[in-house]
Amino acid sequence: MSTPDAALTDLERRAWRYDAQDGIAEVLAGFLFLIVARAVVDPRLTWMLALSIFPLHFARKILKERYSYPRVGYVKLRSEEGAELGRGMLTYVLGLLAIFIVGIWLLGDITNPAQWKRWLPILAGGYSAGGFIYLAQKAGLVRHWVLAAVSVGWGVACAGWLNPPGILGMQRWAVGLGMVCLVVGTVTFFSFLRTHPVRAAGEPNEPA
Amino acid sequence: MSLPDPDDLRRLAGLDKVIHEPGRLAIVSYLAVVEEADFLFLLDQTGLTRGNMSSHIAKLEKAGYLEVDKTFVERVPRTTYRLTASGREAFDSYRANLLGSLSPGG
């Protein structure tokens, strides 16, 4: 028998899964990675990356309101306390950066910018994998674990195996992961629309 | 098998009856792990009928455990529910009492 705490954790996971079942987050993550791909080859477009957060957030809200909530209901999830989440993220970001720096130092010349550009897809893969692992732990969905593995695996492939010149490896990584996210998200989204029809008029969606 | 501790039995008898009803416990448990949710979400998740849900929600609201917010999103009405501070406190204390009285040794 599960303890009340385990039962609550399970309920929380079900709520996260409920919210993630439409695939909208993956579609928008796909667009974000494609914007990253454009911005890394032209640093003048870095502002585009920063500003894209707002329209993507707005697009998520509109898509949820129009397609998800009328089908499965609205739920606003609770996230960890801001300070706790911030501490965890900072530890992850700095820890991964430290490992990355030590790795470059062991592999060659730490002062050579070409080395940094070459191995950057692995660092980026590690960071995005962190996001997917967070979602996987919260919602318990296999596709988030798969995306985390693709994120790191594709990063290793772009840096070590394909190894194109300059920042192109990073661009290929972002395009590849963006396309994977778009495909996974779009397939999930249409499957969600098919399996969750809009409630017919008169069906209960409001209190009696 | 040892007899239950009288203190544990007293704690069981003192459980919050507003929350203790299974339907209301399901609603409160869900709202305890999310920020807020609407009627449709709770209906799907708890498996209650519309009438049952409405009556349980009315009782929880009367006890001051729920906050109700009625809005219109794209001209469609949406009623959202969230636990009040006293609702969250009551649920925490309900869990502590239940766990304490059921676990061996209190």
PDB file of C-alpha atoms in Angstrom:
ATOM      1  CA  MET A   1       0.000   0.000   0.000  1.00  0.00           C
ATOM      2  CA  SER A   2       1.325   3.431  -0.868  1.00  0.00           C
ATOM      3  CA  THR A   3       1.764   6.049   1.815  1.00  0.00           C
ATOM      4  CA  PRO A   4      -0.316   9.249   1.619  1.00  0.00           C
ATOM      5  CA  ASP A   5       2.819  11.137   0.527  1.00  0.00           C
ATOM      6  CA  ALA A   6       3.489   8.654  -2.286  1.00  0.00           C
ATOM      7  CA  ALA A   7      -0.166   8.904  -3.311  1.00  0.00           C
ATOM      8  CA  LEU A   8       0.120  12.698  -3.496  1.00  0.00           C
ATOM      9  CA  THR A   9       3.311  12.444  -5.548  1.00  0.00           C
ATOM     10  CA  ASP A  10       1.435  10.138  -7.890  1.00  0.00           C
ATOM     11  CA  LEU A  11      -1.447  12.607  -8.176  1.00  0.00           C
ATOM     12  CA  GLU A  12       1.011  15.389  -8.922  1.00  0.00           C
ATOM     13  CA  ARG A  13       2.623  13.260 -11.630  1.00  0.00           C
ATOM     14  CA  ARG A  14      -0.801  12.569 -13.143  1.00  0.00           C
ATOM     15  CA  ALA A  15      -1.531  16.299 -13.231  1.00  0.00           C
ATOM     16  CA  TRP A  16       1.802  17.017 -14.962  1.00  0.00           C
ATOM     17  CA  ARG A  17       1.155  14.188 -17.425  1.00  0.00           C
ATOM     18  CA  TYR A  18      -2.322  15.531 -18.069  1.00  0.00           C
ATOM     19  CA  ASP A  19      -0.876  18.931 -18.864  1.00  0.00           C
ATOM     20  CA  ALA A  20       1.924  17.536 -21.059  1.00  0.00           C
ATOM     21  CA  GLN A  21      -0.202  15.102 -23.053  1.00  0.00           C
ATOM     22  CA  ASP A  22      -0.964  17.594 -25.852  1.00  0.00           C
ATOM     23  CA  GLY A  23       2.660  17.898 -27.078  1.00  0.00           C
ATOM     24  CA  ILE A  24       2.429  21.703 -27.323  1.00  0.00           C
ATOM     25  CA  ALA A  25       5.581  22.168 -25.214  1.00  0.00           C
ATOM     26  CA  GLU A  26       7.616  20.021 -27.629  1.00  0.00           C
ATOM     27  CA  VAL A  27       6.330  21.923 -30.679  1.00  0.00           C
ATOM     28  CA  LEU A  28       7.343  25.236 -29.126  1.00  0.00           C
ATOM     29  CA  ALA A  29      10.688  23.813 -27.948  1.00  0.00           C
ATOM     30  CA  GLY A  30      11.258  22.783 -31.579  1.00  0.00           C
ATOM     31  CA  PHE A  31      10.750  26.382 -32.732  1.00  0.00           C
ATOM     32  CA  LEU A  32      13.045  27.611 -29.947  1.00  0.00           C
ATOM     33  CA  PHE A  33      15.863  25.280 -31.070  1.00  0.00           C
ATOM     34  CA  LEU A  34      15.428  26.451 -34.675  1.00  0.00           C
ATOM     35  CA  ILE A  35      15.760  30.059 -33.495  1.00  0.00           C
ATOM     36  CA  VAL A  36      18.904  29.014 -31.570  1.00  0.00           C
ATOM     37  CA  ALA A  37      20.232  27.503 -34.820  1.00  0.00           C
ATOM     38  CA  ARG A  38      19.734  30.843 -36.598  1.00  0.00           C
ATOM     39  CA  ALA A  39      21.166  32.902 -33.754  1.00  0.00           C
ATOM     40  CA  VAL A  40      24.398  30.935 -33.250  1.00  0.00           C
ATOM     41  CA  VAL A  41      25.669  31.625 -36.768  1.00  0.00           C
ATOM     42  CA  ASP A  42      24.873  35.301 -36.552  1.00  0.00           C
ATOM     43  CA  PRO A  43      25.536  36.781 -33.096  1.00  0.00           C
ATOM     44  CA  ARG A  44      23.692  39.935 -34.171  1.00  0.00           C
ATOM     45  CA  LEU A  45      20.517  37.873 -33.933  1.00  0.00           C
ATOM     46  CA  THR A  46      21.020  36.928 -30.276  1.00  0.00           C
ATOM     47  CA  TRP A  47      18.310  39.485 -29.404  1.00  0.00           C
ATOM     48  CA  MET A  48      15.932  37.399 -31.508  1.00  0.00           C
ATOM     49  CA  LEU A  49      16.577  34.430 -29.208  1.00  0.00           C
ATOM     50  CA  ALA A  50      15.953  36.481 -26.068  1.00  0.00           C
ATOM     51  CA  LEU A  51      12.799  38.087 -27.462  1.00  0.00           C
ATOM     52  CA  SER A  52      11.409  34.810 -28.798  1.00  0.00           C
ATOM     53  CA  ILE A  53      10.600  33.698 -25.252  1.00  0.00           C
ATOM     54  CA  PHE A  54       7.630  36.103 -25.093  1.00  0.00           C
ATOM     55  CA  PRO A  55       5.853  35.101 -28.337  1.00  0.00           C
ATOM     56  CA  LEU A  56       6.476  31.426 -27.560  1.00  0.00           C
ATOM     57  CA  HIS A  57       4.945  31.843 -24.109  1.00  0.00           C
ATOM     58  CA  PHE A  58       1.995  33.668 -25.684  1.00  0.00           C
ATOM     59  CA  ALA A  59       1.613  30.971 -28.361  1.00  0.00           C
ATOM     60  CA  ARG A  60       1.546  28.287 -25.664  1.00  0.00           C
ATOM     61  CA  LYS A  61      -1.215  30.126 -23.835  1.00  0.00           C
ATOM     62  CA  ILE A  62      -3.309  30.537 -27.006  1.00  0.00           C
ATOM     63  CA  LEU A  63      -2.857  26.914 -28.124  1.00  0.00           C
ATOM     64  CA  LYS A  64      -3.734  25.604 -24.650  1.00  0.00           C
ATOM     65  CA  GLU A  65      -6.828  27.820 -24.417  1.00  0.00           C
ATOM     66  CA  ARG A  66      -8.021  26.880 -27.886  1.00  0.00           C
ATOM     67  CA  TYR A  67      -7.191  23.178 -28.119  1.00  0.00           C
ATOM     68  CA  SER A  68      -6.321  21.623 -24.746  1.00  0.00           C
ATOM     69  CA  TYR A  69      -8.491  23.132 -22.043  1.00  0.00           C
ATOM     70  CA  PRO A  70     -11.827  22.660 -23.895  1.00  0.00           C
ATOM     71  CA  ARG A  71     -10.949  18.968 -24.279  1.00  0.00           C
ATOM     72  CA  VAL A  72      -9.387  17.922 -20.983  1.00  0.00           C
ATOM     73  CA  GLY A  73      -9.888  20.847 -18.664  1.00  0.00           C
ATOM     74  CA  TYR A  74      -7.608  23.488 -17.265  1.00  0.00           C
ATOM     75  CA  VAL A  75      -4.980  22.868 -14.635  1.00  0.00           C
ATOM     76  CA  LYS A  76      -2.261  25.189 -13.401  1.00  0.00           C
ATOM     77  CA  LEU A  77       0.664  23.190 -12.074  1.00  0.00           C
ATOM     78  CA  ARG A  78       2.631  23.988  -8.970  1.00  0.00           C
ATOM     79  CA  SER A  79       6.358  24.206  -9.415  1.00  0.00           C
ATOM     80  CA  GLU A  80       8.968  24.086  -6.699  1.00  0.00           C
ATOM     81  CA  GLU A  81       9.641  27.128  -4.618  1.00  0.00           C
ATOM     82  CA  GLY A  82      11.393  29.717  -6.803  1.00  0.00           C
ATOM     83  CA  ALA A  83      14.533  29.766  -4.651  1.00  0.00           C
ATOM     84  CA  GLU A  84      14.798  25.970  -4.559  1.00  0.00           C
ATOM     85  CA  LEU A  85      14.322  25.650  -8.314  1.00  0.00           C
ATOM     86  CA  GLY A  86      16.795  28.478  -8.963  1.00  0.00           C
ATOM     87  CA  ARG A  87      19.415  26.844  -6.727  1.00  0.00           C
ATOM     88  CA  GLY A  88      18.967  23.508  -8.491  1.00  0.00           C
ATOM     89  CA  MET A  89      19.240  25.086 -11.941  1.00  0.00           C
ATOM     90  CA  LEU A  90      22.304  27.122 -10.998  1.00  0.00           C
ATOM     91  CA  THR A  91      24.036  24.037  -9.565  1.00  0.00           C
ATOM     92  CA  TYR A  92      23.246  22.083 -12.740  1.00  0.00           C
ATOM     93  CA  VAL A  93      24.407  24.872 -15.086  1.00  0.00           C
ATOM     94  CA  LEU A  94      27.654  25.550 -13.201  1.00  0.00           C
ATOM     95  CA  GLY A  95      28.378  21.847 -12.595  1.00  0.00           C
ATOM     96  CA  LEU A  96      27.984  20.998 -16.266  1.00  0.00           C
ATOM     97  CA  LEU A  97      30.064  24.027 -17.279  1.00  0.00           C
ATOM     98  CA  ALA A  98      32.865  22.942 -14.915  1.00  0.00           C
ATOM     99  CA  ILE A  99      32.850  19.413 -16.382  1.00  0.00           C
ATOM    100  CA  PHE A 100      32.879  20.911 -19.893  1.00  0.00           C
ATOM    101  CA  ILE A 101      35.861  23.142 -19.122  1.00  0.00           C
ATOM    102  CA  VAL A 102      37.819  20.268 -17.542  1.00  0.00           C
ATOM    103  CA  GLY A 103      36.941  18.128 -20.576  1.00  0.00           C
ATOM    104  CA  ILE A 104      38.283  20.704 -23.041  1.00  0.00           C
ATOM    105  CA  TRP A 105      41.393  21.147 -20.894  1.00  0.00           C
ATOM    106  CA  LEU A 106      42.025  17.394 -20.955  1.00  0.00           C
ATOM    107  CA  LEU A 107      41.343  17.083 -24.692  1.00  0.00           C
ATOM    108  CA  GLY A 108      43.513  19.923 -25.938  1.00  0.00           C
ATOM    109  CA  ASP A 109      44.115  23.622 -25.839  1.00  0.00           C
ATOM    110  CA  ILE A 110      41.712  25.446 -23.536  1.00  0.00           C
ATOM    111  CA  THR A 111      42.692  28.820 -25.050  1.00  0.00           C
ATOM    112  CA  ASN A 112      41.781  27.755 -28.572  1.00  0.00           C
ATOM    113  CA  PRO A 113      38.286  29.072 -29.511  1.00  0.00           C
ATOM    114  CA  ALA A 114      37.964  26.342 -32.167  1.00  0.00           C
ATOM    115  CA  GLN A 115      37.986  23.703 -29.390  1.00  0.00           C
ATOM    116  CA  TRP A 116      35.164  25.471 -27.579  1.00  0.00           C
ATOM    117  CA  LYS A 117      33.110  25.745 -30.767  1.00  0.00           C
ATOM    118  CA  ARG A 118      33.717  22.099 -31.594  1.00  0.00           C
ATOM    119  CA  TRP A 119      32.531  20.677 -28.265  1.00  0.00           C
ATOM    120  CA  LEU A 120      29.756  23.220 -27.651  1.00  0.00           C
ATOM    121  CA  PRO A 121      26.964  20.849 -28.915  1.00  0.00           C
ATOM    122  CA  ILE A 122      27.737  18.494 -26.016  1.00  0.00           C
ATOM    123  CA  LEU A 123      27.312  21.290 -23.477  1.00  0.00           C
ATOM    124  CA  ALA A 124      24.103  22.453 -25.171  1.00  0.00           C
ATOM    125  CA  GLY A 125      22.894  18.842 -25.298  1.00  0.00           C
ATOM    126  CA  GLY A 126      23.562  18.478 -21.575  1.00  0.00           C
ATOM    127  CA  TYR A 127      21.647  21.653 -20.765  1.00  0.00           C
ATOM    128  CA  SER A 128      18.588  20.791 -22.847  1.00  0.00           C
ATOM    129  CA  ALA A 129      18.693  17.225 -21.524  1.00  0.00           C
ATOM    130  CA  GLY A 130      18.435  18.723 -18.027  1.00  0.00           C
ATOM    131  CA  GLY A 131      15.151  20.374 -19.018  1.00  0.00           C
ATOM    132  CA  PHE A 132      13.775  17.191 -20.546  1.00  0.00           C
ATOM    133  CA  ILE A 133      14.846  15.112 -17.525  1.00  0.00           C
ATOM    134  CA  TYR A 134      13.068  17.582 -15.232  1.00  0.00           C
ATOM    135  CA  LEU A 135       9.880  17.129 -17.286  1.00  0.00           C
ATOM    136  CA  ALA A 136      10.369  13.350 -17.386  1.00  0.00           C
ATOM    137  CA  GLN A 137      10.635  13.196 -13.610  1.00  0.00           C
ATOM    138  CA  LYS A 138       7.601  15.408 -13.138  1.00  0.00           C
ATOM    139  CA  ALA A 139       5.279  13.836 -15.729  1.00  0.00           C
ATOM    140  CA  GLY A 140       6.745  10.330 -15.994  1.00  0.00           C
ATOM    141  CA  LEU A 141       6.435  10.335 -19.812  1.00  0.00           C
ATOM    142  CA  VAL A 142       8.827   8.175 -21.840  1.00  0.00           C
ATOM    143  CA  ARG A 143       9.074  10.688 -24.677  1.00  0.00           C
ATOM    144  CA  HIS A 144      10.853  13.196 -22.418  1.00  0.00           C
ATOM    145  CA  TRP A 145      13.507  10.607 -21.542  1.00  0.00           C
ATOM    146  CA  VAL A 146      13.903   9.871 -25.263  1.00  0.00           C
ATOM    147  CA  LEU A 147      14.292  13.588 -26.052  1.00  0.00           C
ATOM    148  CA  ALA A 148      16.897  13.903 -23.270  1.00  0.00           C
ATOM    149  CA  ALA A 149      18.855  10.984 -24.738  1.00  0.00           C
ATOM    150  CA  VAL A 150      18.559  12.382 -28.301  1.00  0.00           C
ATOM    151  CA  SER A 151      19.672  15.783 -27.064  1.00  0.00           C
ATOM    152  CA  VAL A 152      22.926  14.448 -25.565  1.00  0.00           C
ATOM    153  CA  GLY A 153      23.502  11.751 -28.202  1.00  0.00           C
ATOM    154  CA  TRP A 154      23.056  14.185 -31.081  1.00  0.00           C
ATOM    155  CA  GLY A 155      25.365  16.646 -29.299  1.00  0.00           C
ATOM    156  CA  VAL A 156      28.089  13.993 -29.067  1.00  0.00           C
ATOM    157  CA  ALA A 157      27.536  13.079 -32.731  1.00  0.00           C
ATOM    158  CA  CYS A 158      27.737  16.694 -33.913  1.00  0.00           C
ATOM    159  CA  ALA A 159      30.876  17.435 -31.871  1.00  0.00           C
ATOM    160  CA  GLY A 160      32.826  14.213 -32.111  1.00  0.00           C
ATOM    161  CA  TRP A 161      31.698  12.393 -35.207  1.00  0.00           C
ATOM    162  CA  LEU A 162      30.356  14.928 -37.758  1.00  0.00           C
ATOM    163  CA  ASN A 163      32.655  17.661 -36.466  1.00  0.00           C
ATOM    164  CA  PRO A 164      31.910  20.382 -39.039  1.00  0.00           C
ATOM    165  CA  PRO A 165      34.059  23.542 -39.055  1.00  0.00           C
ATOM    166  CA  GLY A 166      33.508  26.405 -36.596  1.00  0.00           C
ATOM    167  CA  ILE A 167      30.107  26.888 -35.033  1.00  0.00           C
ATOM    168  CA  LEU A 168      28.366  24.739 -37.670  1.00  0.00           C
ATOM    169  CA  GLY A 169      28.323  21.749 -35.313  1.00  0.00           C
ATOM    170  CA  MET A 170      26.288  23.738 -32.836  1.00  0.00           C
ATOM    171  CA  GLN A 171      23.964  24.858 -35.625  1.00  0.00           C
ATOM    172  CA  ARG A 172      23.474  21.277 -36.838  1.00  0.00           C
ATOM    173  CA  TRP A 173      22.759  20.168 -33.294  1.00  0.00           C
ATOM    174  CA  ALA A 174      20.101  22.864 -32.819  1.00  0.00           C
ATOM    175  CA  VAL A 175      18.471  22.194 -36.220  1.00  0.00           C
ATOM    176  CA  GLY A 176      18.450  18.425 -35.618  1.00  0.00           C
ATOM    177  CA  LEU A 177      17.006  18.638 -32.122  1.00  0.00           C
ATOM    178  CA  GLY A 178      14.534  21.313 -33.225  1.00  0.00           C
ATOM    179  CA  MET A 179      13.256  19.072 -36.023  1.00  0.00           C
ATOM    180  CA  VAL A 180      12.978  16.063 -33.681  1.00  0.00           C
ATOM    181  CA  CYS A 181      11.019  18.144 -31.150  1.00  0.00           C
ATOM    182  CA  LEU A 182       8.749  19.508 -33.880  1.00  0.00           C
ATOM    183  CA  VAL A 183       8.003  16.028 -35.235  1.00  0.00           C
ATOM    184  CA  VAL A 184       7.459  14.484 -31.781  1.00  0.00           C
ATOM    185  CA  GLY A 185       5.328  17.442 -30.674  1.00  0.00           C
ATOM    186  CA  THR A 186       3.235  17.583 -33.851  1.00  0.00           C
ATOM    187  CA  VAL A 187       2.535  13.837 -33.853  1.00  0.00           C
ATOM    188  CA  THR A 188       1.623  13.983 -30.151  1.00  0.00           C
ATOM    189  CA  PHE A 189      -0.570  17.048 -30.714  1.00  0.00           C
ATOM    190  CA  PHE A 190      -2.602  15.517 -33.563  1.00  0.00           C
ATOM    191  CA  SER A 191      -2.913  12.232 -31.713  1.00  0.00           C
ATOM    192  CA  PHE A 192      -4.195  14.214 -28.710  1.00  0.00           C
ATOM    193  CA  LEU A 193      -6.768  16.037 -30.874  1.00  0.00           C
ATOM    194  CA  ARG A 194      -7.950  12.718 -32.311  1.00  0.00           C
ATOM    195  CA  THR A 195      -8.267  10.923 -28.985  1.00  0.00           C
ATOM    196  CA  HIS A 196      -9.769  13.872 -27.092  1.00  0.00           C
ATOM    197  CA  PRO A 197     -12.667  15.343 -29.076  1.00  0.00           C
ATOM    198  CA  VAL A 198     -14.143  18.667 -28.009  1.00  0.00           C
ATOM    199  CA  ARG A 199     -17.059  18.126 -25.603  1.00  0.00           C
ATOM    200  CA  ALA A 200     -20.393  18.388 -27.361  1.00  0.00           C
ATOM    201  CA  ALA A 201     -22.700  21.214 -26.365  1.00  0.00           C
ATOM    202  CA  GLY A 202     -24.554  20.303 -23.191  1.00  0.00           C
ATOM    203  CA  GLU A 203     -21.858  17.957 -21.914  1.00  0.00           C
ATOM    204  CA  PRO A 204     -20.830  18.717 -18.382  1.00  0.00           C
ATOM    205  CA  ASN A 205     -17.951  21.106 -18.188  1.00  0.00           C
ATOM    206  CA  GLU A 206     -19.388  23.470 -15.641  1.00  0.00           C
ATOM    207  CA  PRO A 207     -20.909  22.970 -12.198  1.00  0.00           C
ATOM    208  CA  ALA A 208     -24.574  21.972 -12.083  1.00  0.00           C
TER     209      ALA A 208
ATOM    210  CA  MET B   1      -2.179  -8.276  17.734  1.00  0.00           C
ATOM    211  CA  SER B   2      -1.948  -5.400  20.192  1.00  0.00           C
ATOM    212  CA  LEU B   3      -4.924  -3.185  20.965  1.00  0.00           C
ATOM    213  CA  PRO B   4      -4.909   0.234  19.317  1.00  0.00           C
ATOM    214  CA  ASP B   5      -3.667   3.104  21.415  1.00  0.00           C
ATOM    215  CA  PRO B   6      -6.683   5.135  22.742  1.00  0.00           C
ATOM    216  CA  ASP B   7      -4.907   8.324  21.644  1.00  0.00           C
ATOM    217  CA  ASP B   8      -4.794   7.025  18.076  1.00  0.00           C
ATOM    218  CA  LEU B   9      -8.499   6.202  18.178  1.00  0.00           C
ATOM    219  CA  ARG B  10      -9.263   9.667  19.505  1.00  0.00           C
ATOM    220  CA  ARG B  11      -7.190  11.148  16.698  1.00  0.00           C
ATOM    221  CA  LEU B  12      -9.156   9.055  14.165  1.00  0.00           C
ATOM    222  CA  ALA B  13     -12.449  10.179  15.647  1.00  0.00           C
ATOM    223  CA  GLY B  14     -11.284  13.774  15.413  1.00  0.00           C
ATOM    224  CA  LEU B  15     -10.544  13.642  11.680  1.00  0.00           C
ATOM    225  CA  ASP B  16     -11.975  16.559   9.712  1.00  0.00           C
ATOM    226  CA  LYS B  17     -15.298  15.211   8.446  1.00  0.00           C
ATOM    227  CA  VAL B  18     -15.561  17.759   5.652  1.00  0.00           C
ATOM    228  CA  ILE B  19     -12.391  16.356   4.094  1.00  0.00           C
ATOM    229  CA  HIS B  20     -12.872  12.737   5.183  1.00  0.00           C
ATOM    230  CA  GLU B  21     -15.678  11.980   2.677  1.00  0.00           C
ATOM    231  CA  PRO B  22     -14.049  10.089  -0.266  1.00  0.00           C
ATOM    232  CA  GLY B  23     -15.311  12.392  -3.019  1.00  0.00           C
ATOM    233  CA  ARG B  24     -14.206  15.537  -1.188  1.00  0.00           C
ATOM    234  CA  LEU B  25     -10.910  13.905  -0.225  1.00  0.00           C
ATOM    235  CA  ALA B  26     -10.243  13.236  -3.920  1.00  0.00           C
ATOM    236  CA  ILE B  27     -11.021  16.856  -4.838  1.00  0.00           C
ATOM    237  CA  VAL B  28      -8.910  18.311  -2.029  1.00  0.00           C
ATOM    238  CA  SER B  29      -6.023  15.907  -2.724  1.00  0.00           C
ATOM    239  CA  TYR B  30      -5.912  17.026  -6.344  1.00  0.00           C
ATOM    240  CA  LEU B  31      -6.103  20.691  -5.498  1.00  0.00           C
ATOM    241  CA  ALA B  32      -3.330  20.208  -2.922  1.00  0.00           C
ATOM    242  CA  VAL B  33      -0.840  19.189  -5.621  1.00  0.00           C
ATOM    243  CA  VAL B  34      -1.758  21.820  -8.230  1.00  0.00           C
ATOM    244  CA  GLU B  35      -2.097  25.584  -8.127  1.00  0.00           C
ATOM    245  CA  GLU B  36      -5.661  25.595  -9.469  1.00  0.00           C
ATOM    246  CA  ALA B  37      -7.909  23.500 -11.714  1.00  0.00           C
ATOM    247  CA  ASP B  38     -11.257  23.830 -13.435  1.00  0.00           C
ATOM    248  CA  PHE B  39     -14.422  21.781 -13.117  1.00  0.00           C
ATOM    249  CA  LEU B  40     -13.746  19.633 -16.190  1.00  0.00           C
ATOM    250  CA  PHE B  41     -10.260  18.633 -15.028  1.00  0.00           C
ATOM    251  CA  LEU B  42     -11.523  17.639 -11.580  1.00  0.00           C
ATOM    252  CA  LEU B  43     -14.463  15.783 -13.092  1.00  0.00           C
ATOM    253  CA  ASP B  44     -12.180  13.725 -15.356  1.00  0.00           C
ATOM    254  CA  GLN B  45      -9.631  13.049 -12.663  1.00  0.00           C
ATOM    255  CA  THR B  46     -11.941  12.114  -9.818  1.00  0.00           C
ATOM    256  CA  GLY B  47     -14.555  10.210 -11.847  1.00  0.00           C
ATOM    257  CA  LEU B  48     -17.373  11.880  -9.894  1.00  0.00           C
ATOM    258  CA  THR B  49     -20.659  12.780 -11.543  1.00  0.00           C
ATOM    259  CA  ARG B  50     -21.420  16.414 -12.248  1.00  0.00           C
ATOM    260  CA  GLY B  51     -24.060  16.574  -9.503  1.00  0.00           C
ATOM    261  CA  ASN B  52     -21.846  14.905  -6.907  1.00  0.00           C
ATOM    262  CA  MET B  53     -18.959  17.142  -7.752  1.00  0.00           C
ATOM    263  CA  SER B  54     -21.066  20.287  -7.477  1.00  0.00           C
ATOM    264  CA  SER B  55     -22.420  19.284  -4.095  1.00  0.00           C
ATOM    265  CA  HIS B  56     -18.968  18.372  -2.719  1.00  0.00           C
ATOM    266  CA  ILE B  57     -17.517  21.598  -4.017  1.00  0.00           C
ATOM    267  CA  ALA B  58     -20.326  23.586  -2.408  1.00  0.00           C
ATOM    268  CA  LYS B  59     -19.564  21.930   0.957  1.00  0.00           C
ATOM    269  CA  LEU B  60     -15.854  22.598   0.657  1.00  0.00           C
ATOM    270  CA  GLU B  61     -16.525  26.188  -0.324  1.00  0.00           C
ATOM    271  CA  LYS B  62     -18.915  26.611   2.626  1.00  0.00           C
ATOM    272  CA  ALA B  63     -16.212  25.298   4.976  1.00  0.00           C
ATOM    273  CA  GLY B  64     -13.863  27.945   3.598  1.00  0.00           C
ATOM    274  CA  TYR B  65     -11.499  25.369   2.101  1.00  0.00           C
ATOM    275  CA  LEU B  66     -12.041  26.300  -1.552  1.00  0.00           C
ATOM    276  CA  GLU B  67     -11.827  29.525  -3.482  1.00  0.00           C
ATOM    277  CA  VAL B  68     -13.982  29.685  -6.614  1.00  0.00           C
ATOM    278  CA  ASP B  69     -13.259  31.933  -9.571  1.00  0.00           C
ATOM    279  CA  LYS B  70     -15.696  32.284 -12.471  1.00  0.00           C
ATOM    280  CA  THR B  71     -14.343  33.754 -15.700  1.00  0.00           C
ATOM    281  CA  PHE B  72     -15.035  33.708 -19.428  1.00  0.00           C
ATOM    282  CA  VAL B  73     -12.335  32.464 -21.812  1.00  0.00           C
ATOM    283  CA  GLU B  74     -13.182  33.117 -25.461  1.00  0.00           C
ATOM    284  CA  ARG B  75     -16.836  33.569 -24.446  1.00  0.00           C
ATOM    285  CA  VAL B  76     -16.891  30.147 -22.756  1.00  0.00           C
ATOM    286  CA  PRO B  77     -17.435  30.107 -18.973  1.00  0.00           C
ATOM    287  CA  ARG B  78     -14.678  28.605 -16.866  1.00  0.00           C
ATOM    288  CA  THR B  79     -14.941  27.946 -13.156  1.00  0.00           C
ATOM    289  CA  THR B  80     -11.626  27.375 -11.446  1.00  0.00           C
ATOM    290  CA  TYR B  81     -10.973  26.139  -7.940  1.00  0.00           C
ATOM    291  CA  ARG B  82      -8.032  26.494  -5.610  1.00  0.00           C
ATOM    292  CA  LEU B  83      -7.434  25.585  -1.989  1.00  0.00           C
ATOM    293  CA  THR B  84      -7.498  28.465   0.449  1.00  0.00           C
ATOM    294  CA  ALA B  85      -4.779  28.747   3.095  1.00  0.00           C
ATOM    295  CA  SER B  86      -7.141  27.243   5.668  1.00  0.00           C
ATOM    296  CA  GLY B  87      -8.057  24.442   3.219  1.00  0.00           C
ATOM    297  CA  ARG B  88      -4.398  23.586   2.756  1.00  0.00           C
ATOM    298  CA  GLU B  89      -3.838  23.695   6.492  1.00  0.00           C
ATOM    299  CA  ALA B  90      -6.869  21.476   7.124  1.00  0.00           C
ATOM    300  CA  PHE B  91      -5.661  18.958   4.532  1.00  0.00           C
ATOM    301  CA  ASP B  92      -2.140  18.882   6.012  1.00  0.00           C
ATOM    302  CA  SER B  93      -3.510  18.324   9.468  1.00  0.00           C
ATOM    303  CA  TYR B  94      -5.933  15.642   8.161  1.00  0.00           C
ATOM    304  CA  ARG B  95      -3.014  13.780   6.589  1.00  0.00           C
ATOM    305  CA  ALA B  96      -0.882  14.073   9.691  1.00  0.00           C
ATOM    306  CA  ASN B  97      -3.691  12.777  11.912  1.00  0.00           C
ATOM    307  CA  LEU B  98      -4.579   9.912   9.594  1.00  0.00           C
ATOM    308  CA  LEU B  99      -0.955   8.886   9.144  1.00  0.00           C
ATOM    309  CA  GLY B 100      -0.264   9.197  12.873  1.00  0.00           C
ATOM    310  CA  SER B 101      -3.220   7.089  13.913  1.00  0.00           C
ATOM    311  CA  LEU B 102      -2.646   4.352  11.325  1.00  0.00           C
ATOM    312  CA  SER B 103       1.106   3.937  11.667  1.00  0.00           C
ATOM    313  CA  PRO B 104       2.359   1.478  14.338  1.00  0.00           C
ATOM    314  CA  GLY B 105       3.140   3.188  17.613  1.00  0.00           C
ATOM    315  CA  GLY B 106       1.257   6.353  16.565  1.00  0.00           C
TER     316      GLY B 106
END
